[in-house]
Amino acid sequence: MSDASKRHWVRWFVDYSALAVFLVAFFATGRDLQKATWALVAGSAMALVVGLAVERRIAPFPAIAGGAALLFGGLSLIFHDPRVLKIKPTVMNGLFGAALFGGLLMGKNPLKLVLADAFEMPNEVWRTLTVRYGLMFFALAALNEVVWRTQSDATWVLFRFPGLMILTLIFTLTQVPLLMKYVKAEDMPPPPTE
């Protein structure tokens, strides 16, 4: 396995393993949210350790996500209150949306800082994409509030993972036509020869 391929799988592991462990633990323990939260906290810590061991660093986004899982999960366990864990997606998505709009208000473009290596786009297109993603994060925050307040724990757990990931992927796919206009030519795969 090449180093790039290994890093790709490690990133997936770091990003999603703790949520997968949480999902499995929830249903394996008879839908015990407290025990599943212990699994989430342990899984988040393990994912960060694996990421550090393999990549020799902790990437910013997994560090934020893992740190938030440890913080909210830990507080949920300390206070014996699952609501603390349930508001994590609301808080995190709200913060991501606020960061994107805050960056725009300060004349910066946070998405351009992250994605500029892959796309050469005019500033107005970066602004459009940033606004769309900011609105998506706020929508996901609001949707999380509706789901955890009106649905069963089992429904919320499935919404949390894989639901939020699927919704984010679907939204990202709707942005592909805009992005494809500006993808750098050297990043495009070669055309088929047959």
PDB file of C-alpha atoms in Angstrom:
ATOM      1  CA  MET A   1       0.000   0.000   0.000  1.00  0.00           C
ATOM      2  CA  SER A   2       1.463   3.383  -0.988  1.00  0.00           C
ATOM      3  CA  ASP A   3       2.030   6.125   1.582  1.00  0.00           C
ATOM      4  CA  ALA A   4      -0.668   8.284  -0.025  1.00  0.00           C
ATOM      5  CA  SER A   5      -3.154   5.408   0.069  1.00  0.00           C
ATOM      6  CA  LYS A   6      -2.280   4.646   3.683  1.00  0.00           C
ATOM      7  CA  ARG A   7      -2.741   8.302   4.660  1.00  0.00           C
ATOM      8  CA  HIS A   8      -6.119   8.341   2.882  1.00  0.00           C
ATOM      9  CA  TRP A   9      -7.361   5.358   4.918  1.00  0.00           C
ATOM     10  CA  VAL A  10      -5.931   6.784   8.126  1.00  0.00           C
ATOM     11  CA  ARG A  11      -7.814  10.032   7.526  1.00  0.00           C
ATOM     12  CA  TRP A  12     -11.056   8.103   7.021  1.00  0.00           C
ATOM     13  CA  PHE A  13     -10.331   6.131  10.184  1.00  0.00           C
ATOM     14  CA  VAL A  14      -9.582   9.266  12.202  1.00  0.00           C
ATOM     15  CA  ASP A  15     -12.628  11.092  10.843  1.00  0.00           C
ATOM     16  CA  TYR A  16     -15.265   8.371  11.165  1.00  0.00           C
ATOM     17  CA  SER A  17     -14.156   5.507  13.411  1.00  0.00           C
ATOM     18  CA  ALA A  18     -15.300   7.095  16.672  1.00  0.00           C
ATOM     19  CA  LEU A  19     -18.759   7.754  15.208  1.00  0.00           C
ATOM     20  CA  ALA A  20     -18.950   4.200  13.881  1.00  0.00           C
ATOM     21  CA  VAL A  21     -17.953   2.848  17.308  1.00  0.00           C
ATOM     22  CA  PHE A  22     -20.623   5.066  18.883  1.00  0.00           C
ATOM     23  CA  LEU A  23     -23.286   3.748  16.505  1.00  0.00           C
ATOM     24  CA  VAL A  24     -22.341   0.102  17.034  1.00  0.00           C
ATOM     25  CA  ALA A  25     -22.051   0.531  20.814  1.00  0.00           C
ATOM     26  CA  PHE A  26     -25.454   2.198  21.019  1.00  0.00           C
ATOM     27  CA  PHE A  27     -27.241  -0.713  19.384  1.00  0.00           C
ATOM     28  CA  ALA A  28     -24.985  -3.417  20.899  1.00  0.00           C
ATOM     29  CA  THR A  29     -25.705  -2.193  24.441  1.00  0.00           C
ATOM     30  CA  GLY A  30     -29.459  -2.242  24.008  1.00  0.00           C
ATOM     31  CA  ARG A  31     -29.644   1.440  23.055  1.00  0.00           C
ATOM     32  CA  ASP A  32     -27.799   2.653  26.132  1.00  0.00           C
ATOM     33  CA  LEU A  33     -26.696   6.185  25.267  1.00  0.00           C
ATOM     34  CA  GLN A  34     -24.451   6.430  28.342  1.00  0.00           C
ATOM     35  CA  LYS A  35     -22.426   3.321  27.396  1.00  0.00           C
ATOM     36  CA  ALA A  36     -22.296   4.426  23.767  1.00  0.00           C
ATOM     37  CA  THR A  37     -20.928   7.796  24.905  1.00  0.00           C
ATOM     38  CA  TRP A  38     -18.104   5.995  26.731  1.00  0.00           C
ATOM     39  CA  ALA A  39     -17.365   4.213  23.454  1.00  0.00           C
ATOM     40  CA  LEU A  40     -17.418   7.528  21.569  1.00  0.00           C
ATOM     41  CA  VAL A  41     -14.969   9.134  23.982  1.00  0.00           C
ATOM     42  CA  ALA A  42     -12.631   6.112  23.854  1.00  0.00           C
ATOM     43  CA  GLY A  43     -12.970   5.868  20.073  1.00  0.00           C
ATOM     44  CA  SER A  44     -12.207   9.578  19.628  1.00  0.00           C
ATOM     45  CA  ALA A  45      -9.084   9.318  21.775  1.00  0.00           C
ATOM     46  CA  MET A  46      -7.948   6.190  19.912  1.00  0.00           C
ATOM     47  CA  ALA A  47      -8.560   7.786  16.501  1.00  0.00           C
ATOM     48  CA  LEU A  48      -6.466  10.818  17.429  1.00  0.00           C
ATOM     49  CA  VAL A  49      -3.645   8.571  18.704  1.00  0.00           C
ATOM     50  CA  VAL A  50      -3.703   6.505  15.478  1.00  0.00           C
ATOM     51  CA  GLY A  51      -3.682   9.665  13.370  1.00  0.00           C
ATOM     52  CA  LEU A  52      -0.732  11.015  15.335  1.00  0.00           C
ATOM     53  CA  ALA A  53       1.170   7.718  15.167  1.00  0.00           C
ATOM     54  CA  VAL A  54       0.727   7.235  11.418  1.00  0.00           C
ATOM     55  CA  GLU A  55       0.875  10.809  10.127  1.00  0.00           C
ATOM     56  CA  ARG A  56       3.188  12.178  12.852  1.00  0.00           C
ATOM     57  CA  ARG A  57       0.747  15.039  13.301  1.00  0.00           C
ATOM     58  CA  ILE A  58      -2.891  15.627  14.050  1.00  0.00           C
ATOM     59  CA  ALA A  59      -4.622  17.312  11.130  1.00  0.00           C
ATOM     60  CA  PRO A  60      -6.689  20.376  12.105  1.00  0.00           C
ATOM     61  CA  PHE A  61     -10.164  19.091  11.207  1.00  0.00           C
ATOM     62  CA  PRO A  62      -9.827  15.701  12.932  1.00  0.00           C
ATOM     63  CA  ALA A  63      -8.308  17.491  15.928  1.00  0.00           C
ATOM     64  CA  ILE A  64     -11.323  19.791  16.131  1.00  0.00           C
ATOM     65  CA  ALA A  65     -13.834  16.970  15.648  1.00  0.00           C
ATOM     66  CA  GLY A  66     -12.047  14.594  18.006  1.00  0.00           C
ATOM     67  CA  GLY A  67     -11.505  17.276  20.606  1.00  0.00           C
ATOM     68  CA  ALA A  68     -15.173  18.245  20.452  1.00  0.00           C
ATOM     69  CA  ALA A  69     -16.224  14.598  20.811  1.00  0.00           C
ATOM     70  CA  LEU A  70     -13.987  14.263  23.858  1.00  0.00           C
ATOM     71  CA  LEU A  71     -15.262  17.519  25.347  1.00  0.00           C
ATOM     72  CA  PHE A  72     -18.989  17.042  24.757  1.00  0.00           C
ATOM     73  CA  GLY A  73     -18.869  13.297  25.406  1.00  0.00           C
ATOM     74  CA  GLY A  74     -16.863  13.815  28.581  1.00  0.00           C
ATOM     75  CA  LEU A  75     -19.226  16.512  29.848  1.00  0.00           C
ATOM     76  CA  SER A  76     -22.202  14.303  29.021  1.00  0.00           C
ATOM     77  CA  LEU A  77     -20.681  11.522  31.130  1.00  0.00           C
ATOM     78  CA  ILE A  78     -19.676  13.817  33.998  1.00  0.00           C
ATOM     79  CA  PHE A  79     -23.118  15.403  34.252  1.00  0.00           C
ATOM     80  CA  HIS A  80     -25.025  12.207  33.319  1.00  0.00           C
ATOM     81  CA  ASP A  81     -26.923  14.281  30.774  1.00  0.00           C
ATOM     82  CA  PRO A  82     -27.160  13.007  27.178  1.00  0.00           C
ATOM     83  CA  ARG A  83     -28.424  16.402  26.035  1.00  0.00           C
ATOM     84  CA  VAL A  84     -24.844  17.696  26.237  1.00  0.00           C
ATOM     85  CA  LEU A  85     -23.776  15.139  23.643  1.00  0.00           C
ATOM     86  CA  LYS A  86     -26.861  15.741  21.522  1.00  0.00           C
ATOM     87  CA  ILE A  87     -26.160  19.462  21.160  1.00  0.00           C
ATOM     88  CA  LYS A  88     -22.617  18.837  19.894  1.00  0.00           C
ATOM     89  CA  PRO A  89     -23.656  18.756  16.198  1.00  0.00           C
ATOM     90  CA  THR A  90     -25.699  21.919  16.752  1.00  0.00           C
ATOM     91  CA  VAL A  91     -22.802  23.755  18.360  1.00  0.00           C
ATOM     92  CA  MET A  92     -20.139  22.513  15.943  1.00  0.00           C
ATOM     93  CA  ASN A  93     -22.170  23.140  12.778  1.00  0.00           C
ATOM     94  CA  GLY A  94     -23.214  26.530  14.136  1.00  0.00           C
ATOM     95  CA  LEU A  95     -19.565  27.395  14.806  1.00  0.00           C
ATOM     96  CA  PHE A  96     -18.501  26.258  11.316  1.00  0.00           C
ATOM     97  CA  GLY A  97     -21.264  28.357   9.735  1.00  0.00           C
ATOM     98  CA  ALA A  98     -20.347  31.346  11.902  1.00  0.00           C
ATOM     99  CA  ALA A  99     -16.651  30.945  11.025  1.00  0.00           C
ATOM    100  CA  LEU A 100     -17.434  30.978   7.304  1.00  0.00           C
ATOM    101  CA  PHE A 101     -19.674  34.042   7.517  1.00  0.00           C
ATOM    102  CA  GLY A 102     -17.334  35.726  10.008  1.00  0.00           C
ATOM    103  CA  GLY A 103     -14.461  35.229   7.600  1.00  0.00           C
ATOM    104  CA  LEU A 104     -16.470  36.858   4.838  1.00  0.00           C
ATOM    105  CA  LEU A 105     -17.353  39.804   7.087  1.00  0.00           C
ATOM    106  CA  MET A 106     -13.645  40.307   7.809  1.00  0.00           C
ATOM    107  CA  GLY A 107     -12.832  40.284   4.096  1.00  0.00           C
ATOM    108  CA  LYS A 108     -11.318  36.788   4.217  1.00  0.00           C
ATOM    109  CA  ASN A 109     -12.440  33.582   2.605  1.00  0.00           C
ATOM    110  CA  PRO A 110     -11.965  30.503   4.808  1.00  0.00           C
ATOM    111  CA  LEU A 111     -12.884  27.997   2.070  1.00  0.00           C
ATOM    112  CA  LYS A 112     -10.312  29.506  -0.270  1.00  0.00           C
ATOM    113  CA  LEU A 113      -7.641  28.968   2.377  1.00  0.00           C
ATOM    114  CA  VAL A 114      -8.549  25.270   2.543  1.00  0.00           C
ATOM    115  CA  LEU A 115      -9.328  24.510  -1.113  1.00  0.00           C
ATOM    116  CA  ALA A 116      -7.228  26.953  -3.153  1.00  0.00           C
ATOM    117  CA  ASP A 117      -4.735  24.222  -4.062  1.00  0.00           C
ATOM    118  CA  ALA A 118      -7.444  22.330  -5.950  1.00  0.00           C
ATOM    119  CA  PHE A 119      -9.415  25.180  -7.524  1.00  0.00           C
ATOM    120  CA  GLU A 120      -8.563  28.466  -9.200  1.00  0.00           C
ATOM    121  CA  MET A 121     -11.767  30.460  -8.911  1.00  0.00           C
ATOM    122  CA  PRO A 122     -12.620  34.141  -8.951  1.00  0.00           C
ATOM    123  CA  ASN A 123     -13.232  35.672  -5.543  1.00  0.00           C
ATOM    124  CA  GLU A 124     -16.954  36.023  -6.267  1.00  0.00           C
ATOM    125  CA  VAL A 125     -17.244  32.266  -6.850  1.00  0.00           C
ATOM    126  CA  TRP A 126     -15.351  31.589  -3.603  1.00  0.00           C
ATOM    127  CA  ARG A 127     -17.780  33.929  -1.876  1.00  0.00           C
ATOM    128  CA  THR A 128     -20.795  32.109  -3.366  1.00  0.00           C
ATOM    129  CA  LEU A 129     -19.435  28.732  -2.303  1.00  0.00           C
ATOM    130  CA  THR A 130     -18.644  30.012   1.192  1.00  0.00           C
ATOM    131  CA  VAL A 131     -22.159  31.413   1.620  1.00  0.00           C
ATOM    132  CA  ARG A 132     -23.671  28.113   0.459  1.00  0.00           C
ATOM    133  CA  TYR A 133     -21.580  26.067   2.877  1.00  0.00           C
ATOM    134  CA  GLY A 134     -22.244  28.518   5.702  1.00  0.00           C
ATOM    135  CA  LEU A 135     -25.987  28.167   5.126  1.00  0.00           C
ATOM    136  CA  MET A 136     -25.641  24.375   4.939  1.00  0.00           C
ATOM    137  CA  PHE A 137     -23.892  24.289   8.327  1.00  0.00           C
ATOM    138  CA  PHE A 138     -26.610  26.452   9.884  1.00  0.00           C
ATOM    139  CA  ALA A 139     -29.287  24.215   8.346  1.00  0.00           C
ATOM    140  CA  LEU A 140     -27.610  21.098   9.756  1.00  0.00           C
ATOM    141  CA  ALA A 141     -27.422  22.742  13.185  1.00  0.00           C
ATOM    142  CA  ALA A 142     -31.137  23.552  13.072  1.00  0.00           C
ATOM    143  CA  LEU A 143     -31.997  20.081  11.795  1.00  0.00           C
ATOM    144  CA  ASN A 144     -30.052  18.474  14.645  1.00  0.00           C
ATOM    145  CA  GLU A 145     -32.091  20.498  17.127  1.00  0.00           C
ATOM    146  CA  VAL A 146     -35.334  19.306  15.564  1.00  0.00           C
ATOM    147  CA  VAL A 147     -34.236  15.662  15.446  1.00  0.00           C
ATOM    148  CA  TRP A 148     -32.878  15.296  18.969  1.00  0.00           C
ATOM    149  CA  ARG A 149     -35.798  17.186  20.514  1.00  0.00           C
ATOM    150  CA  THR A 150     -38.565  15.336  18.652  1.00  0.00           C
ATOM    151  CA  GLN A 151     -37.234  11.858  17.864  1.00  0.00           C
ATOM    152  CA  SER A 152     -36.116   8.793  19.782  1.00  0.00           C
ATOM    153  CA  ASP A 153     -32.486   8.271  20.794  1.00  0.00           C
ATOM    154  CA  ALA A 154     -32.178   5.565  18.121  1.00  0.00           C
ATOM    155  CA  THR A 155     -33.350   7.955  15.411  1.00  0.00           C
ATOM    156  CA  TRP A 156     -30.977  10.665  16.622  1.00  0.00           C
ATOM    157  CA  VAL A 157     -28.023   8.264  16.726  1.00  0.00           C
ATOM    158  CA  LEU A 158     -28.688   7.198  13.114  1.00  0.00           C
ATOM    159  CA  PHE A 159     -29.171  10.841  12.134  1.00  0.00           C
ATOM    160  CA  ARG A 160     -25.864  11.688  13.808  1.00  0.00           C
ATOM    161  CA  PHE A 161     -24.041   8.944  11.947  1.00  0.00           C
ATOM    162  CA  PRO A 162     -24.346   8.248   9.101  1.00  0.00           C
ATOM    163  CA  GLY A 163     -27.179  10.755   8.509  1.00  0.00           C
ATOM    164  CA  LEU A 164     -25.216  13.996   8.847  1.00  0.00           C
ATOM    165  CA  MET A 165     -22.384  12.586   6.751  1.00  0.00           C
ATOM    166  CA  ILE A 166     -24.814  11.572   4.000  1.00  0.00           C
ATOM    167  CA  LEU A 167     -26.527  14.972   4.024  1.00  0.00           C
ATOM    168  CA  THR A 168     -23.161  16.730   3.802  1.00  0.00           C
ATOM    169  CA  LEU A 169     -22.092  14.477   0.926  1.00  0.00           C
ATOM    170  CA  ILE A 170     -25.342  15.124  -0.949  1.00  0.00           C
ATOM    171  CA  PHE A 171     -24.929  18.871  -0.491  1.00  0.00           C
ATOM    172  CA  THR A 172     -21.311  18.690  -1.669  1.00  0.00           C
ATOM    173  CA  LEU A 173     -22.376  16.766  -4.767  1.00  0.00           C
ATOM    174  CA  THR A 174     -24.798  19.587  -5.609  1.00  0.00           C
ATOM    175  CA  GLN A 175     -21.773  21.920  -5.685  1.00  0.00           C
ATOM    176  CA  VAL A 176     -19.784  19.766  -8.144  1.00  0.00           C
ATOM    177  CA  PRO A 177     -21.089  21.545 -11.283  1.00  0.00           C
ATOM    178  CA  LEU A 178     -19.821  24.865  -9.923  1.00  0.00           C
ATOM    179  CA  LEU A 179     -16.473  23.391  -8.861  1.00  0.00           C
ATOM    180  CA  MET A 180     -15.850  21.473 -12.087  1.00  0.00           C
ATOM    181  CA  LYS A 181     -15.714  24.729 -14.017  1.00  0.00           C
ATOM    182  CA  TYR A 182     -12.628  25.680 -12.028  1.00  0.00           C
ATOM    183  CA  VAL A 183     -10.753  22.471 -11.221  1.00  0.00           C
ATOM    184  CA  LYS A 184      -7.081  22.780 -12.134  1.00  0.00           C
ATOM    185  CA  ALA A 185      -6.284  20.933 -15.348  1.00  0.00           C
ATOM    186  CA  GLU A 186      -3.323  19.071 -13.810  1.00  0.00           C
ATOM    187  CA  ASP A 187      -5.654  17.614 -11.165  1.00  0.00           C
ATOM    188  CA  MET A 188      -7.976  16.095 -13.756  1.00  0.00           C
ATOM    189  CA  PRO A 189      -7.577  12.395 -14.512  1.00  0.00           C
ATOM    190  CA  PRO A 190      -6.337  11.568 -18.014  1.00  0.00           C
ATOM    191  CA  PRO A 191      -9.006  10.802 -20.613  1.00  0.00           C
ATOM    192  CA  PRO A 192      -9.663   7.124 -21.371  1.00  0.00           C
ATOM    193  CA  THR A 193      -7.555   5.749 -24.197  1.00  0.00           C
ATOM    194  CA  GLU A 194     -10.118   3.271 -25.517  1.00  0.00           C
TER     195      GLU A 194
END
